[in-house]
PDB file of C-alpha atoms in Angstrom:
ATOM      1  CA  MET X   1     -62.119  -2.878  37.388  1.00 43.00           C
ATOM      2  CA  ILE X   2     -63.765  -6.158  38.223  1.00 48.00           C
ATOM      3  CA  ALA X   3     -66.576  -6.417  40.752  1.00 47.00           C
ATOM      4  CA  ARG X   4     -67.092  -9.733  42.456  1.00 50.00           C
ATOM      5  CA  GLY X   5     -69.709 -10.639  45.017  1.00 49.00           C
ATOM      6  CA  LYS X   6     -69.352 -13.630  47.299  1.00 48.00           C
ATOM      7  CA  ALA X   7     -72.485 -14.944  48.966  1.00 44.00           C
ATOM      8  CA  LEU X   8     -72.276 -16.182  52.527  1.00 44.00           C
ATOM      9  CA  ILE X   9     -75.193 -18.418  53.352  1.00 39.00           C
ATOM     10  CA  THR X  10     -75.603 -19.514  56.959  1.00 42.00           C
ATOM     11  CA  GLY X  11     -78.939 -20.407  58.423  1.00 40.00           C
ATOM     12  CA  ARG X  12     -81.567 -18.127  56.993  1.00 37.00           C
ATOM     13  CA  ARG X  13     -79.342 -15.143  56.436  1.00 39.00           C
ATOM     14  CA  LEU X  14     -77.677 -14.321  53.169  1.00 37.00           C
ATOM     15  CA  ARG X  15     -74.710 -11.995  53.394  1.00 44.00           C
ATOM     16  CA  MET X  16     -72.677 -10.568  50.583  1.00 47.00           C
ATOM     17  CA  ILE X  17     -69.080  -9.455  50.415  1.00 52.00           C
ATOM     18  CA  LEU X  18     -68.610  -7.158  47.446  1.00 53.00           C
ATOM     19  CA  PHE X  19     -65.212  -5.948  46.381  1.00 58.00           C
ATOM     20  CA  VAL X  20     -63.992  -4.020  43.406  1.00 66.00           C
ATOM     21  CA  PHE X  21     -60.714  -5.460  42.179  1.00 72.00           C
ATOM     22  CA  ASP X  22     -58.331  -3.911  39.677  1.00 77.00           C
ATOM     23  CA  THR X  23     -57.494  -7.210  38.004  1.00 83.00           C
ATOM     24  CA  LYS X  24     -59.019 -10.625  37.458  1.00 85.00           C
ATOM     25  CA  GLU X  25     -56.012 -12.113  39.293  1.00 87.00           C
ATOM     26  CA  GLU X  26     -56.894 -10.168  42.447  1.00 86.00           C
ATOM     27  CA  CYS X  27     -60.493 -11.287  42.144  1.00 85.00           C
ATOM     28  CA  ASP X  28     -59.447 -14.923  41.711  1.00 88.00           C
ATOM     29  CA  LYS X  29     -56.970 -14.682  44.600  1.00 90.00           C
ATOM     30  CA  PHE X  30     -59.647 -13.347  46.933  1.00 89.00           C
ATOM     31  CA  THR X  31     -62.109 -16.047  45.850  1.00 88.00           C
ATOM     32  CA  ILE X  32     -59.537 -18.781  46.480  1.00 91.00           C
ATOM     33  CA  LEU X  33     -58.686 -17.378  49.928  1.00 91.00           C
ATOM     34  CA  TYR X  34     -62.348 -17.176  50.823  1.00 90.00           C
ATOM     35  CA  GLU X  35     -63.273 -20.656  49.650  1.00 90.00           C
ATOM     36  CA  LYS X  36     -60.152 -22.303  51.043  1.00 92.00           C
ATOM     37  CA  TYR X  37     -60.029 -20.744  54.522  1.00 92.00           C
ATOM     38  CA  ARG X  38     -63.619 -19.722  55.306  1.00 91.00           C
ATOM     39  CA  LYS X  39     -64.246 -22.723  57.578  1.00 91.00           C
ATOM     40  CA  ILE X  40     -61.086 -22.308  59.658  1.00 91.00           C
ATOM     41  CA  VAL X  41     -61.750 -18.556  59.932  1.00 92.00           C
ATOM     42  CA  LEU X  42     -65.301 -19.257  61.129  1.00 91.00           C
ATOM     43  CA  TYR X  43     -63.945 -21.780  63.606  1.00 89.00           C
ATOM     44  CA  THR X  44     -61.442 -19.211  64.881  1.00 90.00           C
ATOM     45  CA  ILE X  45     -64.242 -16.659  65.210  1.00 92.00           C
ATOM     46  CA  SER X  46     -66.389 -19.154  67.126  1.00 88.00           C
ATOM     47  CA  ILE X  47     -63.725 -19.293  69.833  1.00 86.00           C
ATOM     48  CA  TYR X  48     -64.248 -15.588  70.524  1.00 86.00           C
ATOM     49  CA  GLU X  49     -67.895 -15.051  69.575  1.00 89.00           C
ATOM     50  CA  LYS X  50     -70.662 -17.594  70.129  1.00 88.00           C
ATOM     51  CA  ASP X  51     -73.470 -15.583  68.502  1.00 90.00           C
ATOM     52  CA  LYS X  52     -73.769 -16.886  64.931  1.00 89.00           C
ATOM     53  CA  PHE X  53     -75.092 -13.627  63.482  1.00 90.00           C
ATOM     54  CA  GLN X  54     -72.266 -11.632  65.033  1.00 92.00           C
ATOM     55  CA  ALA X  55     -69.807 -14.287  63.813  1.00 91.00           C
ATOM     56  CA  GLU X  56     -71.061 -13.717  60.263  1.00 91.00           C
ATOM     57  CA  ASP X  57     -70.444  -9.987  60.652  1.00 91.00           C
ATOM     58  CA  LEU X  58     -66.939 -10.664  61.955  1.00 93.00           C
ATOM     59  CA  LEU X  59     -66.281 -13.011  59.022  1.00 93.00           C
ATOM     60  CA  GLN X  60     -67.237 -10.226  56.624  1.00 90.00           C
ATOM     61  CA  ASP X  61     -65.039  -7.710  58.423  1.00 91.00           C
ATOM     62  CA  ILE X  62     -62.094 -10.114  58.383  1.00 92.00           C
ATOM     63  CA  TYR X  63     -62.434 -10.789  54.666  1.00 91.00           C
ATOM     64  CA  ILE X  64     -62.652  -7.058  54.000  1.00 88.00           C
ATOM     65  CA  ILE X  65     -59.268  -6.716  55.725  1.00 89.00           C
ATOM     66  CA  ILE X  66     -57.931  -9.652  53.717  1.00 89.00           C
ATOM     67  CA  GLY X  67     -59.243  -8.054  50.511  1.00 87.00           C
ATOM     68  CA  LYS X  68     -57.459  -4.806  51.332  1.00 86.00           C
ATOM     69  CA  ASN X  69     -54.203  -6.691  52.005  1.00 85.00           C
ATOM     70  CA  LEU X  70     -54.178  -9.090  49.049  1.00 87.00           C
ATOM     71  CA  GLN X  71     -50.774  -7.841  47.893  1.00 86.00           C
ATOM     72  CA  LYS X  72     -49.231  -9.087  51.161  1.00 86.00           C
ATOM     73  CA  ILE X  73     -50.392 -12.660  50.587  1.00 88.00           C
ATOM     74  CA  ASP X  74     -48.102 -14.951  48.610  1.00 87.00           C
ATOM     75  CA  MET X  75     -50.295 -17.702  47.199  1.00 88.00           C
ATOM     76  CA  SER X  76     -47.270 -19.807  46.237  1.00 90.00           C
ATOM     77  CA  ASP X  77     -46.615 -20.453  49.948  1.00 88.00           C
ATOM     78  CA  GLU X  78     -49.858 -22.059  51.079  1.00 87.00           C
ATOM     79  CA  GLN X  79     -48.782 -22.462  54.698  1.00 87.00           C
ATOM     80  CA  ARG X  80     -47.837 -18.807  55.048  1.00 87.00           C
ATOM     81  CA  SER X  81     -51.078 -17.731  53.357  1.00 90.00           C
ATOM     82  CA  ARG X  82     -53.118 -19.872  55.726  1.00 90.00           C
ATOM     83  CA  ASN X  83     -51.246 -18.587  58.766  1.00 88.00           C
ATOM     84  CA  TYR X  84     -51.624 -14.989  57.594  1.00 89.00           C
ATOM     85  CA  VAL X  85     -55.395 -15.386  57.201  1.00 92.00           C
ATOM     86  CA  ILE X  86     -55.722 -17.104  60.597  1.00 90.00           C
ATOM     87  CA  THR X  87     -53.591 -14.417  62.259  1.00 89.00           C
ATOM     88  CA  ILE X  88     -55.773 -11.670  60.790  1.00 90.00           C
ATOM     89  CA  ALA X  89     -58.874 -13.491  62.054  1.00 92.00           C
ATOM     90  CA  ARG X  90     -57.463 -14.060  65.531  1.00 90.00           C
ATOM     91  CA  ASN X  91     -56.163 -10.501  65.925  1.00 89.00           C
ATOM     92  CA  TYR X  92     -59.391  -8.996  64.616  1.00 91.00           C
ATOM     93  CA  CYS X  93     -61.435 -11.085  67.063  1.00 91.00           C
ATOM     94  CA  ARG X  94     -59.204 -10.031  69.941  1.00 88.00           C
ATOM     95  CA  SER X  95     -59.586  -6.383  68.942  1.00 88.00           C
ATOM     96  CA  TYR X  96     -63.333  -6.900  68.675  1.00 88.00           C
ATOM     97  CA  LEU X  97     -63.454  -8.300  72.214  1.00 85.00           C
ATOM     98  CA  ARG X  98     -61.376  -5.388  73.516  1.00 83.00           C
ATOM     99  CA  ARG X  99     -63.701  -2.895  71.818  1.00 83.00           C
ATOM    100  CA  LYS X 100     -66.749  -4.761  73.106  1.00 79.00           C
ATOM    101  CA  SER X 101     -65.459  -4.815  76.681  1.00 75.00           C
ATOM    102  CA  ARG X 102     -64.347  -1.184  76.452  1.00 70.00           C
ATOM    103  CA  ILE X 103     -67.891  -0.111  75.632  1.00 64.00           C
ATOM    104  CA  GLU X 104     -69.110  -1.853  78.778  1.00 59.00           C
ATOM    105  CA  GLU X 105     -66.486  -0.239  81.042  1.00 57.00           C
ATOM    106  CA  ASP X 106     -66.945   2.958  83.038  1.00 51.00           C
ATOM    107  CA  SER X 107     -65.151   6.125  81.983  1.00 48.00           C
ATOM    108  CA  PHE X 108     -62.826   5.816  85.013  1.00 49.00           C
ATOM    109  CA  GLU X 109     -61.242   2.768  83.467  1.00 53.00           C
ATOM    110  CA  ASP X 110     -60.110   4.635  80.326  1.00 53.00           C
ATOM    111  CA  ILE X 111     -56.652   5.292  81.805  1.00 51.00           C
ATOM    112  CA  GLU X 112     -56.133   1.574  82.414  1.00 53.00           C
ATOM    113  CA  THR X 113     -57.241   0.869  78.839  1.00 54.00           C
ATOM    114  CA  VAL X 114     -54.528   3.158  77.434  1.00 53.00           C
ATOM    115  CA  GLU X 115     -51.881   1.364  79.504  1.00 54.00           C
ATOM    116  CA  THR X 116     -53.265  -1.990  78.400  1.00 59.00           C
ATOM    117  CA  GLU X 117     -53.125  -0.925  74.739  1.00 57.00           C
ATOM    118  CA  GLN X 118     -49.478   0.114  75.104  1.00 57.00           C
ATOM    119  CA  ASN X 119     -48.664  -3.235  76.692  1.00 59.00           C
ATOM    120  CA  ASP X 120     -50.655  -4.987  73.969  1.00 63.00           C
ATOM    121  CA  ILE X 121     -48.554  -3.285  71.269  1.00 65.00           C
ATOM    122  CA  LEU X 122     -45.304  -4.476  72.853  1.00 61.00           C
ATOM    123  CA  GLU X 123     -46.791  -7.926  73.393  1.00 67.00           C
ATOM    124  CA  ASP X 124     -47.928  -8.026  69.737  1.00 63.00           C
ATOM    125  CA  ILE X 125     -44.393  -7.232  68.518  1.00 62.00           C
ATOM    126  CA  ILE X 126     -42.897  -9.981  70.671  1.00 62.00           C
ATOM    127  CA  ASN X 127     -45.640 -12.387  69.629  1.00 64.00           C
ATOM    128  CA  ARG X 128     -45.071 -11.667  65.910  1.00 65.00           C
ATOM    129  CA  GLU X 129     -41.355 -12.424  66.192  1.00 68.00           C
ATOM    130  CA  TYR X 130     -42.024 -15.641  68.070  1.00 67.00           C
ATOM    131  CA  PHE X 131     -44.877 -16.472  65.693  1.00 64.00           C
ATOM    132  CA  ASP X 132     -42.611 -16.216  62.617  1.00 68.00           C
ATOM    133  CA  TYR X 133     -39.990 -18.459  64.228  1.00 72.00           C
ATOM    134  CA  LEU X 134     -42.606 -20.964  65.348  1.00 68.00           C
ATOM    135  CA  VAL X 135     -44.232 -21.138  61.902  1.00 70.00           C
ATOM    136  CA  GLU X 136     -40.861 -21.715  60.257  1.00 77.00           C
ATOM    137  CA  GLU X 137     -40.031 -24.627  62.573  1.00 78.00           C
ATOM    138  CA  ILE X 138     -43.523 -26.119  62.445  1.00 76.00           C
ATOM    139  CA  ASN X 139     -43.449 -26.136  58.638  1.00 79.00           C
ATOM    140  CA  LYS X 140     -40.471 -28.496  58.771  1.00 85.00           C
ATOM    141  CA  LEU X 141     -42.442 -31.182  60.650  1.00 87.00           C
ATOM    142  CA  GLU X 142     -44.553 -34.036  59.294  1.00 90.00           C
ATOM    143  CA  GLU X 143     -48.108 -33.026  58.370  1.00 88.00           C
ATOM    144  CA  HIS X 144     -49.925 -34.653  61.333  1.00 90.00           C
ATOM    145  CA  TYR X 145     -47.585 -32.954  63.827  1.00 90.00           C
ATOM    146  CA  LYS X 146     -47.695 -29.673  61.960  1.00 85.00           C
ATOM    147  CA  GLU X 147     -51.494 -29.669  61.949  1.00 85.00           C
ATOM    148  CA  VAL X 148     -51.954 -30.083  65.720  1.00 87.00           C
ATOM    149  CA  LEU X 149     -49.233 -27.536  66.528  1.00 82.00           C
ATOM    150  CA  GLU X 150     -50.806 -24.953  64.217  1.00 78.00           C
ATOM    151  CA  LEU X 151     -54.218 -25.456  65.744  1.00 81.00           C
ATOM    152  CA  LYS X 152     -52.797 -25.334  69.283  1.00 83.00           C
ATOM    153  CA  TYR X 153     -50.370 -22.413  69.041  1.00 75.00           C
ATOM    154  CA  ILE X 154     -51.384 -20.417  65.983  1.00 71.00           C
ATOM    155  CA  VAL X 155     -55.170 -20.732  66.080  1.00 76.00           C
ATOM    156  CA  GLU X 156     -54.980 -21.211  69.881  1.00 79.00           C
ATOM    157  CA  LEU X 157     -57.496 -24.035  70.214  1.00 83.00           C
ATOM    158  CA  SER X 158     -57.766 -26.281  73.255  1.00 88.00           C
ATOM    159  CA  ASP X 159     -56.967 -29.995  73.019  1.00 91.00           C
ATOM    160  CA  ASP X 160     -60.690 -30.789  73.051  1.00 91.00           C
ATOM    161  CA  GLU X 161     -61.360 -28.304  70.243  1.00 87.00           C
ATOM    162  CA  ILE X 162     -58.508 -29.748  68.161  1.00 88.00           C
ATOM    163  CA  ALA X 163     -59.810 -33.284  68.677  1.00 90.00           C
ATOM    164  CA  ASP X 164     -63.271 -32.163  67.635  1.00 87.00           C
ATOM    165  CA  PHE X 165     -61.960 -30.260  64.604  1.00 83.00           C
ATOM    166  CA  LEU X 166     -59.732 -33.125  63.372  1.00 86.00           C
ATOM    167  CA  HIS X 167     -62.193 -35.877  64.357  1.00 90.00           C
ATOM    168  CA  ILE X 168     -59.618 -37.692  66.482  1.00 93.00           C
ATOM    169  CA  LYS X 169     -59.386 -38.564  70.175  1.00 94.00           C
ATOM    170  CA  LYS X 170     -58.098 -36.025  72.690  1.00 94.00           C
ATOM    171  CA  LYS X 171     -55.352 -38.468  73.753  1.00 95.00           C
ATOM    172  CA  THR X 172     -54.180 -38.636  70.119  1.00 94.00           C
ATOM    173  CA  VAL X 173     -53.988 -34.845  70.026  1.00 93.00           C
ATOM    174  CA  GLN X 174     -51.996 -34.782  73.267  1.00 93.00           C
ATOM    175  CA  MET X 175     -49.596 -37.475  72.039  1.00 93.00           C
ATOM    176  CA  ARG X 176     -49.006 -35.658  68.736  1.00 92.00           C
ATOM    177  CA  LEU X 177     -48.404 -32.399  70.592  1.00 91.00           C
ATOM    178  CA  TYR X 178     -45.979 -34.102  72.958  1.00 92.00           C
ATOM    179  CA  ARG X 179     -44.030 -35.746  70.125  1.00 92.00           C
ATOM    180  CA  ALA X 180     -44.026 -32.572  68.038  1.00 89.00           C
ATOM    181  CA  LYS X 181     -42.644 -30.575  70.981  1.00 87.00           C
ATOM    182  CA  ILE X 182     -39.877 -33.139  71.420  1.00 89.00           C
ATOM    183  CA  LEU X 183     -39.038 -32.841  67.719  1.00 88.00           C
ATOM    184  CA  LEU X 184     -38.964 -29.038  67.972  1.00 82.00           C
ATOM    185  CA  ARG X 185     -36.764 -29.161  71.090  1.00 84.00           C
ATOM    186  CA  ASN X 186     -34.367 -31.559  69.358  1.00 83.00           C
ATOM    187  CA  LYS X 187     -34.182 -29.227  66.343  1.00 76.00           C
ATOM    188  CA  LYS X 188     -33.513 -26.257  68.611  1.00 68.00           C
ATOM    189  CA  GLY X 189     -30.843 -28.167  70.516  1.00 63.00           C
ATOM    190  CA  GLY X 190     -29.280 -29.479  67.310  1.00 56.00           C
ATOM    191  CA  SER X 191     -29.077 -26.034  65.668  1.00 53.00           C
TER     192      SER X 191
END
């Protein structure tokens, strides 16, 4: 077994993610996933949680989930790996918000929560099917179109957030989204 610690340094806090891996390959895979996608995961978290200390905790929790699911991640397909990591982050943050809001609710609202969870499960299944189709079609586009579509529909950022993240103008983001949607519609119509 191989133990590997990964230090997370933000502000004045030092956090540590420690995993015990069976092989060096697993350890290396986790390290690559952490180093490669940490910033986009933190950005995804920041959409849901503004408190930096809580965001660090969420980052740790997300990478613990990723560490437990390493076998599901195919490193040869970088796009799929990236999307998988982002999806885990987004879904975990949504669950976190649901748990957080549930704690604040009265006990009378528990019945509504159960119904909401059942609807969320059905919605998640539909979203996963659509997500897989969308990722497949987006991957066929040119890089600059692919990038804005991923940030818009997979990471679910606003146009302003995408512009800020990519260091381009909002109008450029909107134009790329418009053109990418036309390309996707043409592909769908041509299939």
